[in-house]
mmCIF file of C-alpha atoms and ligand atoms in Angstrom:
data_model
loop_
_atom_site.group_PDB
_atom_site.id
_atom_site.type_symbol
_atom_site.label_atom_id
_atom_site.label_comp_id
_atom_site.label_asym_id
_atom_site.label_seq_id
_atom_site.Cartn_x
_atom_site.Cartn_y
_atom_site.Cartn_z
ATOM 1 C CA UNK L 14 0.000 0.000 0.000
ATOM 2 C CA UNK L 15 1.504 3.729 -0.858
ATOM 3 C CA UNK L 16 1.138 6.411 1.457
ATOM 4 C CA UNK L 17 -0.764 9.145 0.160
ATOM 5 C CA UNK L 18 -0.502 11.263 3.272
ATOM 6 C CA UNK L 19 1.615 10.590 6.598
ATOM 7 C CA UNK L 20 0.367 11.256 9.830
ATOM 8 C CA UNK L 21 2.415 14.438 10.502
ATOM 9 C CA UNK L 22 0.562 15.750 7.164
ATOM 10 C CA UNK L 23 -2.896 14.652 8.695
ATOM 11 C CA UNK L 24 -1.890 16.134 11.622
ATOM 12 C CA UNK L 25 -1.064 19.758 10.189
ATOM 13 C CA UNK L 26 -4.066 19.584 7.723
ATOM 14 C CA UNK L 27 -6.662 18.880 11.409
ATOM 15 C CA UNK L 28 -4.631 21.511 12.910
ATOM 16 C CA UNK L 29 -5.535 23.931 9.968
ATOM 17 C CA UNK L 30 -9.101 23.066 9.375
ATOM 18 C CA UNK L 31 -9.515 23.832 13.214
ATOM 19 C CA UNK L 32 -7.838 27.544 12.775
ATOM 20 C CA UNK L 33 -10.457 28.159 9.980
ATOM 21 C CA UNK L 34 -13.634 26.751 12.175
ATOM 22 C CA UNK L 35 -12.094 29.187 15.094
ATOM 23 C CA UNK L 36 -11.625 31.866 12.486
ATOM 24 C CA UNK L 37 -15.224 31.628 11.023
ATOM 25 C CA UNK L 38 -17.823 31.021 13.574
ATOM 26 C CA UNK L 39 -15.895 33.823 16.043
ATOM 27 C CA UNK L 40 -16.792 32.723 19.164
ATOM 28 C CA UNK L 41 -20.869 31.202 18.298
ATOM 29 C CA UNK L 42 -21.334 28.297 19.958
ATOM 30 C CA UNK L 43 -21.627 25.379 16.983
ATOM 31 C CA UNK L 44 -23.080 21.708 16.726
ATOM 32 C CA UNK L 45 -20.485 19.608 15.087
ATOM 33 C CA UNK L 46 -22.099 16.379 13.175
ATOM 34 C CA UNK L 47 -19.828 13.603 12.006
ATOM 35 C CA UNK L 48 -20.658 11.453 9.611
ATOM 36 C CA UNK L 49 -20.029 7.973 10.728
ATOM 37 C CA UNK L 50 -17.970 5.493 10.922
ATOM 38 C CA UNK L 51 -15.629 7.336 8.630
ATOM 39 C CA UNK L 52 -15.504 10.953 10.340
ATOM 40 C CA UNK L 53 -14.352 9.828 13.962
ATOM 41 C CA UNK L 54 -10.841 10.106 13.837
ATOM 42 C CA UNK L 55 -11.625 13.643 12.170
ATOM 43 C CA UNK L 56 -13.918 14.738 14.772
ATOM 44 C CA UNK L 57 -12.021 13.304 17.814
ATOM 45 C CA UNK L 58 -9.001 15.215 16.139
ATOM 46 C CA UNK L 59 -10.428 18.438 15.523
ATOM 47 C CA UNK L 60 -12.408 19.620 18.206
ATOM 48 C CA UNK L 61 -9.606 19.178 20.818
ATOM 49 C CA UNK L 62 -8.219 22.096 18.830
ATOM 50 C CA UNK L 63 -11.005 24.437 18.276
ATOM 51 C CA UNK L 64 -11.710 26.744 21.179
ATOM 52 C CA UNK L 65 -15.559 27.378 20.987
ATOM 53 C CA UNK L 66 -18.470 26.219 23.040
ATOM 54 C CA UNK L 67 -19.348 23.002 21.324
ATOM 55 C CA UNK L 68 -21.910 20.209 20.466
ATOM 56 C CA UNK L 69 -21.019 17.105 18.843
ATOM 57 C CA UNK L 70 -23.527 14.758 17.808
ATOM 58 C CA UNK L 71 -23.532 11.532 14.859
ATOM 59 C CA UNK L 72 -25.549 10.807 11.906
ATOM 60 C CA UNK L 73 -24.921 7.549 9.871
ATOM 61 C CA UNK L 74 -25.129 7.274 6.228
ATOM 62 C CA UNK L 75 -24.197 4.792 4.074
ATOM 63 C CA UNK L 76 -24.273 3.873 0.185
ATOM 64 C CA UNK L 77 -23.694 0.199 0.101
ATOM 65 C CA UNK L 78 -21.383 0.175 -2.508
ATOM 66 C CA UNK L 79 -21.526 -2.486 -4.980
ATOM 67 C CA UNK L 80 -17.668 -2.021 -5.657
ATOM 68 C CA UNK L 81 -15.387 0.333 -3.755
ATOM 69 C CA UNK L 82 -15.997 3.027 -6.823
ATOM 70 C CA UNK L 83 -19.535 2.819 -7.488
ATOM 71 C CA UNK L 84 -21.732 4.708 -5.035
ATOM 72 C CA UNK L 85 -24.996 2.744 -4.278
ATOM 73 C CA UNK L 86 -28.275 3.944 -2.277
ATOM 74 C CA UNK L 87 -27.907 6.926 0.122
ATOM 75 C CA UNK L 88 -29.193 5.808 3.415
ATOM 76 C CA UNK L 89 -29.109 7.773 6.464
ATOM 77 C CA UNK L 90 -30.003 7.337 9.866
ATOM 78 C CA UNK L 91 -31.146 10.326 11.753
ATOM 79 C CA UNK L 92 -31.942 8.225 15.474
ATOM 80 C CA UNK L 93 -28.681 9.547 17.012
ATOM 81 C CA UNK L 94 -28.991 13.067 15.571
ATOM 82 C CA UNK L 95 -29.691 16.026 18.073
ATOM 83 C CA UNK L 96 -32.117 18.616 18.362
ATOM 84 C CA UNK L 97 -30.804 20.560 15.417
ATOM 85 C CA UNK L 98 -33.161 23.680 15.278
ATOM 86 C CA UNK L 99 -31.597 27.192 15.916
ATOM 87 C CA UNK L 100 -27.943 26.136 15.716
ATOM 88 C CA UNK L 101 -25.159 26.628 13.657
ATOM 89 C CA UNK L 102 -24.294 23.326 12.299
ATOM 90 C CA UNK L 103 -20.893 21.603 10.504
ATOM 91 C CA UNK L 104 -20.755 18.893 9.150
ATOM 92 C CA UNK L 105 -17.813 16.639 9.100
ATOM 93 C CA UNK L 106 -17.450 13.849 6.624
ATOM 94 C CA UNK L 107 -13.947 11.835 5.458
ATOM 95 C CA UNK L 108 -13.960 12.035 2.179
ATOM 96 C CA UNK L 109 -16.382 13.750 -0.840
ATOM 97 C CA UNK L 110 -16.042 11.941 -3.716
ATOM 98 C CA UNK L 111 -18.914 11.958 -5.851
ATOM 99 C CA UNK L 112 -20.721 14.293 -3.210
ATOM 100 C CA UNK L 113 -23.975 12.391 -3.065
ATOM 101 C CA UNK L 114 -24.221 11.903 0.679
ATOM 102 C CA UNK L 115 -23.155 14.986 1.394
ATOM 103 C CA UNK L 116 -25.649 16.820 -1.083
ATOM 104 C CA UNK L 117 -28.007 14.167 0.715
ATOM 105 C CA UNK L 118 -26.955 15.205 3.947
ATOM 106 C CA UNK L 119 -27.259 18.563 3.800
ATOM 107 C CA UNK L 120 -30.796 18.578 2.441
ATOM 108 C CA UNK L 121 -32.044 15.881 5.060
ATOM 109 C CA UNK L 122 -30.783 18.547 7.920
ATOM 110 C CA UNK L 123 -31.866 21.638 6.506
ATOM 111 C CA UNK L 124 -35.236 20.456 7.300
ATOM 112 C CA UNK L 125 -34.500 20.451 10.919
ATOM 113 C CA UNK L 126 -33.704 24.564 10.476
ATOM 114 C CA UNK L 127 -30.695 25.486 11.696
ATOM 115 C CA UNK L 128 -29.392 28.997 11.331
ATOM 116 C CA UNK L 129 -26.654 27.926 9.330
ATOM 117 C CA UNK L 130 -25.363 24.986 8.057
ATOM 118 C CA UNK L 131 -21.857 24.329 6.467
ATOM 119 C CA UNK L 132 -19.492 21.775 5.947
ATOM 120 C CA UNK L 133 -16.642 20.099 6.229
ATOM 121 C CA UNK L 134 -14.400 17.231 4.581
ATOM 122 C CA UNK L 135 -10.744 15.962 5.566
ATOM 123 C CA UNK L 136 -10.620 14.593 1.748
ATOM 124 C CA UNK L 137 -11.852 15.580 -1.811
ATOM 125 C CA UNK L 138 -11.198 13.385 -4.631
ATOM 126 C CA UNK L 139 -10.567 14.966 -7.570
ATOM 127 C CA UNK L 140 -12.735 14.513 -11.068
ATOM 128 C CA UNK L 141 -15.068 13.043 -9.415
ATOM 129 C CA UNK L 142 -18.026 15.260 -8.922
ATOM 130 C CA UNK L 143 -21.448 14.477 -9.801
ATOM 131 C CA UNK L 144 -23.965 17.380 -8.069
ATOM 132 C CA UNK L 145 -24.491 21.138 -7.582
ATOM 133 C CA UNK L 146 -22.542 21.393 -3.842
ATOM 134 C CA UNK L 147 -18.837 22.082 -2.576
ATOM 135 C CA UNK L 148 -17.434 21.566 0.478
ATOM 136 C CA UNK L 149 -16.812 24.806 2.470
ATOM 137 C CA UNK L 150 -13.985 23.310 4.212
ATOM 138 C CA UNK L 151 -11.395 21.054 2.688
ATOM 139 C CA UNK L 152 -8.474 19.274 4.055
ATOM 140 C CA UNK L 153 -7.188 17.771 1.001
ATOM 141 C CA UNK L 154 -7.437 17.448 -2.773
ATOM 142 C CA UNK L 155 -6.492 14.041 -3.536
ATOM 143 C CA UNK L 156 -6.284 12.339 -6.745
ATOM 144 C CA UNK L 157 -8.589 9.660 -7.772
ATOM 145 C CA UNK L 158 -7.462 6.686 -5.703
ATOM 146 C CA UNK L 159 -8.901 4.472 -3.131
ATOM 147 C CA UNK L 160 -8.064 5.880 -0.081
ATOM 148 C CA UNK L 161 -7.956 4.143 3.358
ATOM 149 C CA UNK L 162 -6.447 4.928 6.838
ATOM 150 C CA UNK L 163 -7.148 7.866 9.758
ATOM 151 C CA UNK L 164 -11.570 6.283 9.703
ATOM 152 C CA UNK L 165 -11.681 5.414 5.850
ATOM 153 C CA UNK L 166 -12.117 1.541 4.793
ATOM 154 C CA UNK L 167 -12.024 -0.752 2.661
ATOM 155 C CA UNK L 168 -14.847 -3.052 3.713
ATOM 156 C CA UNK L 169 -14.941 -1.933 7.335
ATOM 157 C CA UNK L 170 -10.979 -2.508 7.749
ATOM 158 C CA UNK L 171 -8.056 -0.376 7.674
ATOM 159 C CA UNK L 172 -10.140 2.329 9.448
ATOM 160 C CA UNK L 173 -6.820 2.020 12.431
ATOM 161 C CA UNK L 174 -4.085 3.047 10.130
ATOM 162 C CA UNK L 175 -2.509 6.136 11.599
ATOM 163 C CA UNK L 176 -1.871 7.233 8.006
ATOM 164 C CA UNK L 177 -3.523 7.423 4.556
ATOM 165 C CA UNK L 178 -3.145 4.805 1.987
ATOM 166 C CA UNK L 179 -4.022 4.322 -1.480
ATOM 167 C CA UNK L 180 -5.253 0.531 -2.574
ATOM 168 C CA UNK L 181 -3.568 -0.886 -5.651
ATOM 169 C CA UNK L 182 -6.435 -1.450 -8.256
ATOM 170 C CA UNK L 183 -5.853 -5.313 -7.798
ATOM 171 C CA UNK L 184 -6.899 -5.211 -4.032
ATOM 172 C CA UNK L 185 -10.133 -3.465 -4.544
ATOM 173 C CA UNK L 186 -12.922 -5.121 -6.053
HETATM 174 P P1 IMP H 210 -19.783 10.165 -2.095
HETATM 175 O O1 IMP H 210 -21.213 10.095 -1.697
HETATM 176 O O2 IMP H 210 -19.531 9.547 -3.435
HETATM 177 O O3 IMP H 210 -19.177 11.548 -2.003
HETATM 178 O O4 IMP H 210 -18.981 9.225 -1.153
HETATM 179 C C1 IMP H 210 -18.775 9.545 0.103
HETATM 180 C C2 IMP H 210 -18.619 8.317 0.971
HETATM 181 O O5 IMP H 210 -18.083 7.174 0.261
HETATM 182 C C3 IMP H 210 -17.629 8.676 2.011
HETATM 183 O O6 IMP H 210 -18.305 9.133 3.166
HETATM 184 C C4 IMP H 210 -16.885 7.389 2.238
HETATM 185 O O7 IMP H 210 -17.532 6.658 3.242
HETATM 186 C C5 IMP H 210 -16.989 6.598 0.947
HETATM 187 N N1 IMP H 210 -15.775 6.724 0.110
HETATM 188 C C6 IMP H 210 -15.621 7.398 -1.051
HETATM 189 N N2 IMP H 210 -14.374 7.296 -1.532
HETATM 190 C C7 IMP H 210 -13.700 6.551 -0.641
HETATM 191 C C8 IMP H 210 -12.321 6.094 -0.571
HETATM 192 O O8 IMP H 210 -11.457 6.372 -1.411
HETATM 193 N N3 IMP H 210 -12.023 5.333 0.511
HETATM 194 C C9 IMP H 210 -12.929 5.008 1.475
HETATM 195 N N4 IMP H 210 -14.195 5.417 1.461
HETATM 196 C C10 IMP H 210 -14.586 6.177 0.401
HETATM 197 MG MG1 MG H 211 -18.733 7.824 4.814
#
């Protein structure tokens, strides 16, 4: 497996997506939702370095891939979501590739009607686009490769690896 990005580069890229929450939201107390499983090292990273009063709740979606680079159905589950009315929200995701669950995301919690809502990826894979959103806040631009490492996986492993890897084609399926 090749290292796309070491640890120390995670490490500095956390460190500056927490300078720009800081720097944005001034002080307003914000409501941080991960995306799970993939966002947890993210999250557990990044709000031990941004100094405003937060919330931090989960939402899981999924797209049951058929193959690792074919997106599937968009399911989400709102059960662990909290009361999202009224707050300023971010959203924190690994990786947007095609951008479907975030686009699906972000209309699911608009309903709830928070005053603003914005978000936030460690990863976006480049050329690979398919609807009418961008991230606010990106970590990385990586190239089209399967990525795994710091919460990503390749059917629910590698999520431990301290670093980011790419998959040779011949290990993906
Ligand atoms: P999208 O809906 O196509 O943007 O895909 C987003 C979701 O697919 C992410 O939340 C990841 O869970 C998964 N995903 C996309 N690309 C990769 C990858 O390279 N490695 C691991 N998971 C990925
Ligand atoms: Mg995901």
């Amino acid at each position: 497996m090749k290292t796309v990005l070491t640890k120390e580069q995670l490490d500095e890229g956390v460190s500056r997506l927490a300078a720009e929450t800081q720097e944005f939201y001034l002080g307003k107390p914000i409501t941080i939702i991960g995306v799970l499983t993939g966002s947890i090292m993210l999250v557990a990273d990044l709000v031990r370095r941004v100094d405003l009063p937060l919330r931090i709740g989960f939402v899981q979606a999924s797209s049951y891939r058929g193959t690792a680079t074919t997106p599937g159905e968009l399911v989400i589950k709102l059960e662990t979501l909290p009361d999202l009315r009224a707050q300023h929200v971010l959203i924190v995701d690994d990786i947007f590739d095609t951008g479907h669950t975030m686009k699906g995301l972000v209309e699911m919690l608009k309903k709830q009607e928070p005053t603003t809502l914005r978000t936030m990826v460690l990863l976006r894979k480049h050329g690979r686009k398919e609807v009418n959103l961008e991230p606010d806040h990106v970590g990385f631009e990586i190239p089209n490769e399967f990525v795994v490492g710091y919460g990503l996986d390749y059917r629910d492993l590698y999520r431990n690896l301290p670093h980011l890897g790419a998959l040779e084609p011949h290990e993906i399926g």
